[in-house]
Each structure stands twice: as structure tokens, then as C-alpha cells.
mmCIF file of C-alpha atoms in Angstrom:
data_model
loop_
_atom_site.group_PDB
_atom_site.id
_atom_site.type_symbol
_atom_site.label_atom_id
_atom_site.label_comp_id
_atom_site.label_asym_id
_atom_site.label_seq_id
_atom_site.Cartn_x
_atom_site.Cartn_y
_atom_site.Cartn_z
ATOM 1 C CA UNK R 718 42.307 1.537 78.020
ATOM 2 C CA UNK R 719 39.151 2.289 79.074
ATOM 3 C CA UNK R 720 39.698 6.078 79.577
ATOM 4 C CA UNK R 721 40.231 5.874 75.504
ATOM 5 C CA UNK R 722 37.809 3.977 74.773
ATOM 6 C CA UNK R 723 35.365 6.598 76.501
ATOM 7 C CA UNK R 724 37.122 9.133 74.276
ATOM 8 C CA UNK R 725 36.675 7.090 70.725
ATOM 9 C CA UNK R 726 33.285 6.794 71.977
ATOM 10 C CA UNK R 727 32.247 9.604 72.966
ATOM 11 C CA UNK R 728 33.600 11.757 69.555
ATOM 12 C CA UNK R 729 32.531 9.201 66.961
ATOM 13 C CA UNK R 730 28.824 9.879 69.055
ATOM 14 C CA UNK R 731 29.281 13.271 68.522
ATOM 15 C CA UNK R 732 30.206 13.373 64.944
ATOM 16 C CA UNK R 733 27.710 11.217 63.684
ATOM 17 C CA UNK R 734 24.645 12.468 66.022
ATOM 18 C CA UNK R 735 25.867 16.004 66.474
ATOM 19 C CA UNK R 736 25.135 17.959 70.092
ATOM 20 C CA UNK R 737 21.815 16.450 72.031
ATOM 21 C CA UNK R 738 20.286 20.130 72.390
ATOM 22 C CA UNK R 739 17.705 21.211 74.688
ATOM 23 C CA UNK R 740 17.457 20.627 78.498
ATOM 24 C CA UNK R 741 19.254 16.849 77.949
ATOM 25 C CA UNK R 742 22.382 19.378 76.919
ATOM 26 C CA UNK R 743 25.174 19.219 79.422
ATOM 27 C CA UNK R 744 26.595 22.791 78.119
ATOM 28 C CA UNK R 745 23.383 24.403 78.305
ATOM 29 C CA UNK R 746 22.676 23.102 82.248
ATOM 30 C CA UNK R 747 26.818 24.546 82.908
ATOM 31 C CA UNK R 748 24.861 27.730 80.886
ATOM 32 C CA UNK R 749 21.794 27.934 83.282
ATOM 33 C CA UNK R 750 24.028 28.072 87.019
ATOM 34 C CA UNK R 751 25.851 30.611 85.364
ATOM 35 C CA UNK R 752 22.950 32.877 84.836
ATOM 36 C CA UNK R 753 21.769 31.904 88.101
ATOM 37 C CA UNK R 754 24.800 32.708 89.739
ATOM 38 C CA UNK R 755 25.359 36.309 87.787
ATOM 39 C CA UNK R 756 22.123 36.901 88.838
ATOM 40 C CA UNK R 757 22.306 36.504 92.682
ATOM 41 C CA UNK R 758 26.340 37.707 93.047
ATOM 42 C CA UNK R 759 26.619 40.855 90.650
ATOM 43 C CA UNK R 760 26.419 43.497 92.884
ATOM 44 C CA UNK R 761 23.580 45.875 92.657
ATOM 45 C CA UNK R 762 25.913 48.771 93.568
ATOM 46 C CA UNK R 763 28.888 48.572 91.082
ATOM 47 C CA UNK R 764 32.380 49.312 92.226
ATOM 48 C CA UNK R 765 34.986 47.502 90.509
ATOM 49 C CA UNK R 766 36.615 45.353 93.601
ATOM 50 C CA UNK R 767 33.614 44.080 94.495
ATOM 51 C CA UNK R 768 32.876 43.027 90.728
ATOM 52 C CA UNK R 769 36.383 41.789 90.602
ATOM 53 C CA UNK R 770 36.085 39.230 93.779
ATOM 54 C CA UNK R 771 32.332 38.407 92.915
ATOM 55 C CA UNK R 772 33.240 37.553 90.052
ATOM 56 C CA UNK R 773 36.299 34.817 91.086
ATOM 57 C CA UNK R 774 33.848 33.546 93.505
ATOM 58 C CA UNK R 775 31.604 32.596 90.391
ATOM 59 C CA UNK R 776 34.571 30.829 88.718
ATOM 60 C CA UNK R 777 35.633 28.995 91.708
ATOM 61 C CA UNK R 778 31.994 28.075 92.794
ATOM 62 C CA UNK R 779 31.048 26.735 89.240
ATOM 63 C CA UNK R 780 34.574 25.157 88.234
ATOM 64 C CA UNK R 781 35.436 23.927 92.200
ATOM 65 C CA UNK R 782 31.391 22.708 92.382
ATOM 66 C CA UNK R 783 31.116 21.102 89.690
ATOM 67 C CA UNK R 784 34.662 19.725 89.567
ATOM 68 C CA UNK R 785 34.577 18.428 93.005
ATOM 69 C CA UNK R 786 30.835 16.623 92.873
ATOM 70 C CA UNK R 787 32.036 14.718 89.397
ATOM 71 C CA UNK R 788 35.386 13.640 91.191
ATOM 72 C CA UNK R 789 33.829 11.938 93.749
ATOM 73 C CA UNK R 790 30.855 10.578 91.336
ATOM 74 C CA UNK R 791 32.910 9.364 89.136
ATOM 75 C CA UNK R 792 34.521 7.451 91.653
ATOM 76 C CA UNK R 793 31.368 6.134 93.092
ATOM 77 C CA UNK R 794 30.659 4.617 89.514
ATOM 78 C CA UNK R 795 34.047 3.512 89.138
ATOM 79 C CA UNK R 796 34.080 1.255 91.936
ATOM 80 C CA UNK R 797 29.931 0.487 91.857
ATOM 81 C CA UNK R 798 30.053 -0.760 88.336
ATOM 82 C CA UNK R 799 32.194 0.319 85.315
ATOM 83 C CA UNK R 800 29.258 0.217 82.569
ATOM 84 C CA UNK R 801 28.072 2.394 84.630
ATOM 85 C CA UNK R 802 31.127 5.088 84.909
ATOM 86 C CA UNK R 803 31.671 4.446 81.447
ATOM 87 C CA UNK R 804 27.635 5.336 80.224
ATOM 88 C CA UNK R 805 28.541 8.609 82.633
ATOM 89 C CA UNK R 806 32.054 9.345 80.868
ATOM 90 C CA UNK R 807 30.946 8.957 77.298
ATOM 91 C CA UNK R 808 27.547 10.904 77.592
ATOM 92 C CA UNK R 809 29.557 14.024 79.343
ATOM 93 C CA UNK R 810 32.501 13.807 76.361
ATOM 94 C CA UNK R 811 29.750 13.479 73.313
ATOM 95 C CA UNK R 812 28.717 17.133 75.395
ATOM 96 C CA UNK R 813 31.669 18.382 75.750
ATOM 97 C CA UNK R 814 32.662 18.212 71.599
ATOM 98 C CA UNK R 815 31.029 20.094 69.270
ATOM 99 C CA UNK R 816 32.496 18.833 65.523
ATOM 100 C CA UNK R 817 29.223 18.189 63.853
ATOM 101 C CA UNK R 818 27.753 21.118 65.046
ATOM 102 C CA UNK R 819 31.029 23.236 64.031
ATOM 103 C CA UNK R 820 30.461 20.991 60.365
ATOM 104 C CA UNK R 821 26.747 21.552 60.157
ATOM 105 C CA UNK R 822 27.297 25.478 60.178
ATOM 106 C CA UNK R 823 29.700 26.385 58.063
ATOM 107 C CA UNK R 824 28.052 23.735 55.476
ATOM 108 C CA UNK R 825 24.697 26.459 55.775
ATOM 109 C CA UNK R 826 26.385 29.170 55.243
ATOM 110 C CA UNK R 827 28.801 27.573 52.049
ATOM 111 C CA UNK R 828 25.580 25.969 50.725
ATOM 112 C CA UNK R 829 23.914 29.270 50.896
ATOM 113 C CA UNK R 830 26.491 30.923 48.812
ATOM 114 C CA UNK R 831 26.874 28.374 46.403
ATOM 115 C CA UNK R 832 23.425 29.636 45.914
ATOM 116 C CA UNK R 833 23.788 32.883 46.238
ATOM 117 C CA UNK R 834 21.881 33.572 48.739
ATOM 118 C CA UNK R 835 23.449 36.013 50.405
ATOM 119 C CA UNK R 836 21.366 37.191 52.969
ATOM 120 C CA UNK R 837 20.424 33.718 54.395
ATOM 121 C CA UNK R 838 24.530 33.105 54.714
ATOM 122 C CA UNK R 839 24.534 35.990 56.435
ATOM 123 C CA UNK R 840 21.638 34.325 58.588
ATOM 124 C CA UNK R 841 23.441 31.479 58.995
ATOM 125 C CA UNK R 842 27.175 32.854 60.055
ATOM 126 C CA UNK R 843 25.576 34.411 62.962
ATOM 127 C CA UNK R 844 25.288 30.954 64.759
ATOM 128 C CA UNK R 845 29.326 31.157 64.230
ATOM 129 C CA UNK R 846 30.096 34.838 65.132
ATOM 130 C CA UNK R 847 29.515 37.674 67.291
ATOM 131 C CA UNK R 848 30.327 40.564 64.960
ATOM 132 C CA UNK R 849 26.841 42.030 62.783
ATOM 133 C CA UNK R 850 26.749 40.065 59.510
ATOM 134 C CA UNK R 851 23.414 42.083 58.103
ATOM 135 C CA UNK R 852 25.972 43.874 55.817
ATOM 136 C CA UNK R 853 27.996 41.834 55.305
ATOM 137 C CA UNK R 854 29.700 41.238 51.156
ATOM 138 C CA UNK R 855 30.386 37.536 49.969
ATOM 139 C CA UNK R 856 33.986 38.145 50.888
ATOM 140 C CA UNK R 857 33.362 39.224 54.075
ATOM 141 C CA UNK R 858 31.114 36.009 55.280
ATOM 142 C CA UNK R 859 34.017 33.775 53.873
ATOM 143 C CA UNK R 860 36.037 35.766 55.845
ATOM 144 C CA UNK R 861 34.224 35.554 59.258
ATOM 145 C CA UNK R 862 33.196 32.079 58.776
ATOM 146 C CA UNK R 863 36.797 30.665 58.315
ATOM 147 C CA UNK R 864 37.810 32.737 61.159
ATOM 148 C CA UNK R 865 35.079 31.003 63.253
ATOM 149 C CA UNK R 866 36.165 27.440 62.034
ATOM 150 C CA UNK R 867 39.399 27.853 62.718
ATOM 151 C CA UNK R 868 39.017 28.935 66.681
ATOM 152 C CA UNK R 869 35.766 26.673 67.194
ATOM 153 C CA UNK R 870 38.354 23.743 66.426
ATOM 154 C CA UNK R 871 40.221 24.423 69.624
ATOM 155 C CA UNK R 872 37.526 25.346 71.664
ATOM 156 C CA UNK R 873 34.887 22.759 70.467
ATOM 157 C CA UNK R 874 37.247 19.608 69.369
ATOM 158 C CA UNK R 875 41.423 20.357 70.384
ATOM 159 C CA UNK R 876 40.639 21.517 74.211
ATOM 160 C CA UNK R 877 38.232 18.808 75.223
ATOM 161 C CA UNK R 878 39.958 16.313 73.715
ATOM 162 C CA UNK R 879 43.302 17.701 75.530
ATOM 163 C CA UNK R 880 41.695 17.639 79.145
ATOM 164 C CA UNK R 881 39.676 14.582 78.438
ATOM 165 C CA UNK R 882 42.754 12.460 77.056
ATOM 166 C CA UNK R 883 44.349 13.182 80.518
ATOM 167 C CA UNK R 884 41.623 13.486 83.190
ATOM 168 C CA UNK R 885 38.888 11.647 81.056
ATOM 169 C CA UNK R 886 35.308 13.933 81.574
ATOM 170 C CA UNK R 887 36.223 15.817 84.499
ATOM 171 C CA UNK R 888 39.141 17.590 82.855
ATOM 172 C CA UNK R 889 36.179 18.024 79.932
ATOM 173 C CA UNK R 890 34.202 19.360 82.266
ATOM 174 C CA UNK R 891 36.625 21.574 83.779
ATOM 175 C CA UNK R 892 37.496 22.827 80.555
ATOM 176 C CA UNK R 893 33.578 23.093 78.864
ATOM 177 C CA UNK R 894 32.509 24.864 82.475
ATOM 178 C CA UNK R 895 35.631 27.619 82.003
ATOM 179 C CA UNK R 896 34.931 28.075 78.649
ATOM 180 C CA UNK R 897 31.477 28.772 78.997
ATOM 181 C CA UNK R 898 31.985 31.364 81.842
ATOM 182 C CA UNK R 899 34.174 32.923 79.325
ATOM 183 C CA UNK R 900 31.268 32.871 76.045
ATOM 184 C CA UNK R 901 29.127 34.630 79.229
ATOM 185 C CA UNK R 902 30.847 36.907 81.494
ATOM 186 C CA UNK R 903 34.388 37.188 80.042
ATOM 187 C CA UNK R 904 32.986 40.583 77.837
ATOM 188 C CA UNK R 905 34.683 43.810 77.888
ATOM 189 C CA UNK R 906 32.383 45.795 78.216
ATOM 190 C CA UNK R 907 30.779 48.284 80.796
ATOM 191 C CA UNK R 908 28.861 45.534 82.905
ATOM 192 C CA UNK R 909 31.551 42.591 82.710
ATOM 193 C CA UNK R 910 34.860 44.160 82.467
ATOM 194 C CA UNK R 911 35.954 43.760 86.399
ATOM 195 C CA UNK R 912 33.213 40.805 86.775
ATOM 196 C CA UNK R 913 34.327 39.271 84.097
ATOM 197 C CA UNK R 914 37.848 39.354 84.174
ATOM 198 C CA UNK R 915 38.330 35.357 86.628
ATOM 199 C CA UNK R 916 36.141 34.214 83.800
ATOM 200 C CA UNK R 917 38.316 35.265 80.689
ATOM 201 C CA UNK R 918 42.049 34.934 82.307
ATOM 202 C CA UNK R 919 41.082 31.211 83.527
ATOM 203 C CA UNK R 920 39.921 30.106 79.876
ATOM 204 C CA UNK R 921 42.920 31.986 78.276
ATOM 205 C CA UNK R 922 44.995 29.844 80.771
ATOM 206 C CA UNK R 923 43.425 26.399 80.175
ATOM 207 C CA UNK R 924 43.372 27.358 75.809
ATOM 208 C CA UNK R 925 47.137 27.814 76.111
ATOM 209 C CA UNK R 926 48.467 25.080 75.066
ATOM 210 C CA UNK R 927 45.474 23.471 73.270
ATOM 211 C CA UNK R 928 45.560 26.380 70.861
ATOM 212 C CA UNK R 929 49.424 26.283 70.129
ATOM 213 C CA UNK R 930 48.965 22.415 69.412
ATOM 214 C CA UNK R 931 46.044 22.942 66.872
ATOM 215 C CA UNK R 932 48.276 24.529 64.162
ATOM 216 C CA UNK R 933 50.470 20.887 64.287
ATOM 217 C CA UNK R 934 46.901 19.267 63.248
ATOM 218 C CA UNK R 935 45.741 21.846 60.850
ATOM 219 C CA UNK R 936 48.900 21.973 59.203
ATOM 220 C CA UNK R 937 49.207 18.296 58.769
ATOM 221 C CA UNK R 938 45.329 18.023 57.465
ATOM 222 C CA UNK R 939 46.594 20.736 54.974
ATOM 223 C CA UNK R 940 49.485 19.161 53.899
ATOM 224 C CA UNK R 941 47.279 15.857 53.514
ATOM 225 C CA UNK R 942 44.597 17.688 51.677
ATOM 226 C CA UNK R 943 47.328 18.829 48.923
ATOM 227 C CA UNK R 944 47.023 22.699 50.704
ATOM 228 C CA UNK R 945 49.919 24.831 52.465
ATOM 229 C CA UNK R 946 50.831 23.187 55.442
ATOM 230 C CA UNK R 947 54.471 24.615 55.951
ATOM 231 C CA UNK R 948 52.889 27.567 55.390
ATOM 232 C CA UNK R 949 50.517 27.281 58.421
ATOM 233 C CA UNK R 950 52.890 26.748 61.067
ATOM 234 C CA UNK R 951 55.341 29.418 59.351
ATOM 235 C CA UNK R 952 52.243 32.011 59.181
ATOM 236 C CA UNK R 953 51.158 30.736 62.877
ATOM 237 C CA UNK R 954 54.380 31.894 64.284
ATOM 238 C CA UNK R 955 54.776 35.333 62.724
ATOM 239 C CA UNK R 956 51.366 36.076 63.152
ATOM 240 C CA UNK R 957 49.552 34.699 65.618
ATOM 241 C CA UNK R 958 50.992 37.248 68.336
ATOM 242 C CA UNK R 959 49.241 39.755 66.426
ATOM 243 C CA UNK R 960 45.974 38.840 67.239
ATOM 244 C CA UNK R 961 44.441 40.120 70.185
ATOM 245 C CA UNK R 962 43.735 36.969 71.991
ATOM 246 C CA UNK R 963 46.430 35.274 73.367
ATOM 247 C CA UNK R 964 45.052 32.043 72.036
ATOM 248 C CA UNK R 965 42.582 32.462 69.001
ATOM 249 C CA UNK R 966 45.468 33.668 67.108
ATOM 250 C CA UNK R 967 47.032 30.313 66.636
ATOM 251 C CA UNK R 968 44.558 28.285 65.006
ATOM 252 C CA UNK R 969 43.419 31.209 63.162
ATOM 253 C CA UNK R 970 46.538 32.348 61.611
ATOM 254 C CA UNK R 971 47.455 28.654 61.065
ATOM 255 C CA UNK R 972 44.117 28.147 58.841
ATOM 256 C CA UNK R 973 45.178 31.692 56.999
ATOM 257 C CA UNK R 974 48.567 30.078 55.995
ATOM 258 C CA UNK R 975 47.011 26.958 55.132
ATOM 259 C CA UNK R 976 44.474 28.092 52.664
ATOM 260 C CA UNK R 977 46.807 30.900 51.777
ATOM 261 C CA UNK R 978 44.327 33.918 52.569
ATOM 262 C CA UNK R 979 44.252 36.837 54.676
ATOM 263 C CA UNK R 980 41.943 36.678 57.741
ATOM 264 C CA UNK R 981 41.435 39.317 60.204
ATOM 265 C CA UNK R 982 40.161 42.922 59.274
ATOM 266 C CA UNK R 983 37.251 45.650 59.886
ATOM 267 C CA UNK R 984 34.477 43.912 62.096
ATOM 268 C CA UNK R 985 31.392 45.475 63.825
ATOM 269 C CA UNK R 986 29.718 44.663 66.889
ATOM 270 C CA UNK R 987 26.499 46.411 68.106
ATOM 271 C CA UNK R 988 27.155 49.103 65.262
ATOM 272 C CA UNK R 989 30.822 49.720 67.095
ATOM 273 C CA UNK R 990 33.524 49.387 64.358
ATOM 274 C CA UNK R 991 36.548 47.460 65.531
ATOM 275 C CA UNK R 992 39.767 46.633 63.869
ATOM 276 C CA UNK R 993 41.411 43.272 64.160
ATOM 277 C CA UNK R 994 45.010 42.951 62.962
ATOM 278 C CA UNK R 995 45.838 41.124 59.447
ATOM 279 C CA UNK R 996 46.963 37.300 59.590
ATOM 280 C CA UNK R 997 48.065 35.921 56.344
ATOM 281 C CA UNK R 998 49.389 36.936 53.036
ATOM 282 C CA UNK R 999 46.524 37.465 50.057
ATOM 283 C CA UNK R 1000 47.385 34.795 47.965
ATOM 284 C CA UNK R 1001 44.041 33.628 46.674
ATOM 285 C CA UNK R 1002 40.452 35.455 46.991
ATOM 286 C CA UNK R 1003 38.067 34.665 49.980
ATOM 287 C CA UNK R 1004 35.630 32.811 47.875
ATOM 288 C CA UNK R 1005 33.342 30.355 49.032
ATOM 289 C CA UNK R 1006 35.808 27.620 47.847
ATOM 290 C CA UNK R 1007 38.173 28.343 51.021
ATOM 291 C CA UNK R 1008 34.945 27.716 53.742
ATOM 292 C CA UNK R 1009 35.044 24.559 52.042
ATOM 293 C CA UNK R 1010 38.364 23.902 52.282
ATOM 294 C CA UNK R 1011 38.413 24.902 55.722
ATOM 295 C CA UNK R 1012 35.726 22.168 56.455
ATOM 296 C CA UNK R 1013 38.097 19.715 55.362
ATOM 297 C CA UNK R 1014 40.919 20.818 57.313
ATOM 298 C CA UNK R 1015 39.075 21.128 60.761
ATOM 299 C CA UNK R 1016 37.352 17.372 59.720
ATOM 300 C CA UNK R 1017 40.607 15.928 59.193
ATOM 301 C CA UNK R 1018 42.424 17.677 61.808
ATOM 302 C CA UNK R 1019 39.702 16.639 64.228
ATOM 303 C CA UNK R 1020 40.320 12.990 63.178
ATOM 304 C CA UNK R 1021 43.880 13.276 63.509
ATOM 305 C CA UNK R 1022 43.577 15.069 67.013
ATOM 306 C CA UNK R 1023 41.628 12.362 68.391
ATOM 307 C CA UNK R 1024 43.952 9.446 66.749
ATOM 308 C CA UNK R 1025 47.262 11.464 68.983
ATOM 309 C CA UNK R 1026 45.061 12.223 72.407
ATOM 310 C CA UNK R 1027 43.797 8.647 72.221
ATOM 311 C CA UNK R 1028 47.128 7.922 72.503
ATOM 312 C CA UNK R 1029 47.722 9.654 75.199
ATOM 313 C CA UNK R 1030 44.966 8.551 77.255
ATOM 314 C CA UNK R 1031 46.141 5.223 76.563
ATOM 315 C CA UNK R 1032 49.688 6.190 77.956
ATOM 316 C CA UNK R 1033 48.047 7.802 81.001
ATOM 317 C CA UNK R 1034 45.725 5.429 81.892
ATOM 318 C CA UNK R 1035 48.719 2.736 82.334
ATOM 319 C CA UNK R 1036 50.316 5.690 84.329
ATOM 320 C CA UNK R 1037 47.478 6.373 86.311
#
């Protein structure tokens, strides 16, 4: 009971206060050892072994340090004084989500269409996306933004509250540590494709089943919110393969059936056209009415995601 109680905690703190920031930011401390490890293990001579093992030793040393020093921690506080473990537990899981944030930033960027201001949503989606948005059409940021709702509610709400509900914060900070070793090092690219690679296959692994789960929630938030929710799980499963993620397909495709738009397209990054494959059927225009029905969907969804794994902390807590 406690366990879940840490978890109702820990989200309601994060969606009414939104992410601490700064240096008092759990994420952004994971973020800094990262760096500092890149910097002192990526060879100066490059040849692709080398990059390859370096690189696993950065996973294990990050995930394995910083998994192993909260185990025994948290057990420290557990059997010193349970206010104490529990202060611990809910400040790392109101780090570990990111809903208000998620919320905050598509409201900019629907807000500044509603005004049409174009060029500051364009300003805005770039906290969302990686792709260039300078160039973007009105269509296009709709496009991009829903994209980036729909796989920031695994990876910032459905994940954590996965490994939380059954390890409490040290499966959260399994997770959060993985995934931001990913958002770092798990690039394609010239510098990070061999270093990289621990980085990206170990957050593809631990987003496997988190990100087949989310379309259950964001098709019953649809279906609540009077929007297509047998569509999103039919839509999920034919398309979500298509994608080339094994994972952001899901939720992605899943929010494409629900709001019955297409998703996926021509993006750029760095200048360098790339094409993404097309998940959805063009039923309705990408107007700034769908980013706000996608808010809805990934606020609901997120409420209905923490009412199941609450449950199942409950259930594993008695197990446990």
C-alpha cells in the first residue's frame, strides 16, 4: 500500500507542479554523468568495436551505478524510517513523470495557432521535436506536435508508471536513466552509431511493452471523449509496424486512429530530408482542433494509466 501511495503521490505532484527544473532536477543530474561519461570513454581514435564496447560500458556503469546505490538506499530508508523512504520515493517519481510538462507544450504551441501565430508555434514545437520546424505550414506543426504527444505519453507518463508500479522508484529510475542514454547517445549518426547502439537497443527493450499497452489507454480516453477508439487499436495494429521504431509506432498510430488523421510524412533534420511511413487514414484535416484533442486524450489516458498501475502496485506490494 505504501508503494501506491508513493505512486498517487508522486503523479498528482507532478501534474499540478509540473517538472522541478534546474540543478534540483533528477533527469538533468542522470543528464550530466552521461556527458561526463561520453566525455572520458569515447575513444579519441574511432574504430567501431571499441565504440561498440565503450559504449555498453556507459549503459552498464550508469544503469548498474545508479541502480545498485538506490537499491541499497532505499533499503537503508526503509528500515531507518519510512517517512523517510517514502519523502525519497515520491520526490524521484514526481522526476521521473513528465505530464504537465508534456500538457504545458502542446497548450503553447495550440494557443499560438489559435492566434495565428505561426512562427512562435513553430518556436514552441521545437521543445517537442527534433525535426526543423522554421518552415514549417499550420498543417505540418499539428502534425509534428500530435506525433510528439502521442510518444511523450509512453516515455514521459506509461513507462514510469509501468516500472514504478512494480519496483516503485528504482524501476523509475532504471527506466528514466535508459531512456535518457537513449535522448543522448542512441543517434544514428556518424559519431554515435556503434557508441550508441547499448544505449538505443536497451530503451527499445524496456519501451516494449509500455508502448503496446498505451494504445489500451488512448483508445479508452478516446472512446470516453466521444472520439474513435476502436479505431485506435484497429489502426495501432495495421500500422504501427510501419513505423521505424519498434516502439513509437504504437502510441502514435493509436492517436492517428483515434483522432482519425494521418500522421507520419516528409520531416527534416539538420536540412537532411527524411521520410517516415504514413499511419492513419485522412479522415479529417490536421487543424489545430486535433492538438487539442490530443491533449485530452493523453490527460485522460494518463489518469486512467495511473488508476490500472496503482492497482498493480497494490497487488505487488502484498506479493512482495
Amino acid at each position: 500500500m505504501v508503494g501506491a501511495l508513493n505512486l498517487l503521490t508522486g503523479f498528482l505532484l507532478d501534474f499540478f507542479l509540473g517538472d522541478p527544473g534546474g540543478r534540483w532536477h533528477v533527469v538533468v543530474g542522470i543528464g550530466k554523468l552521461i556527458e561526463g561519461l561520453e566525455k572520458a570513454l569515447f575513444p579519441q581514435e574511432r574504430h567501431f568495436r571499441r565504440e561498440f564496447v565503450l559504449g555498453f560500458v556507459v549503459v552498464v556503469a550508469m544503469v548498474g551505478g545508479l541502480g545498485v546505490s538506490y537499491f541499497f538506499l532505499r533499503r537503508f530508508l526503509r528500515s531507518y524510517s519510512l517517512f523517510l523512504f517514502s519523502v525519497a520515493e515520491v520526490y524521484l517519481i514526481f522526476n521521473f513523470l513528465s505530464l504537465r510538462t508534456l500538457l504545458r507544450r502542446g497548450e503553447e504551441v495550440k494557443k499560438a495557432l489559435d492566434e495565428g501565430d505561426l512562427p512562435r508555434a513553430r518556436k514552441s514545437l521545437k521543445h517537442l521535436v527534433g525535426r526543423d520546424t522554421e518552415y514549417l505550414s499550420e498543417w505540418e506543426v499539428v502534425r509534428g506536435c500530435v506525433e510528439s504527444l502521442a510518444e511523450s505519453f509512453n516515455d514521459g507518463v506509461m513507462a514510469p508508471l509501468f516500472y514504478i508500479s512494480l519496483f516503485g522508484a528504482l524501476g523509475g529510475l532504471i527506466y528514466k536513466t535508459t531512456n535518457t542514454l537513449d535522448s543522448m547517445l542512441g543517434y544514428r549518426d556518424f559519431r554515435y552509431f556503434f557508441f550508441g547502439f547499448a544505449s538505443a537497443r536497451f530503451d527499445d527493450i524496456l519501451n516494449f511493452l509500455p508502448a503496446r499497452l498505451s494504445i489500451l489507454f488512448i483508445a479508452c480516453a478516446a472512446s470516453v471523449l466521444g472520439r474513435w477508439g476502436r479505431s485506435a487499436l484497429s489502426v495501432a495494429f495495421r500500422d504501427a509496424r510501419k513505423h521505424e521504431s519498434p516502439n513509437a509506432g504504437w502510441p502514435e498510430s493509436a492517436m492517428a486512429g483515434a483522432l482519425g488523421v494521418r500522421l507520419g510524412g516528409v520531416n527534416y533534420y539538420g536540412g537532411k530530408r527524411e521520410e517516415t511511413a504514413f499511419l492513419g487514414d485522412f479522415v479529417l484535416d490536421l487543424t489545430p482542433e486535433r492538438i487539442g484533442e490530443a491533449l485530452s486524450i493523453v490527460r485522460l489516458g494518463s489518469f486512467l494509466a495511473l488508476g490500472f498501475f496503482t492497482v498493480i502496485s497494490i497487488l505487488v506490494g502484498r506479493i512482495w
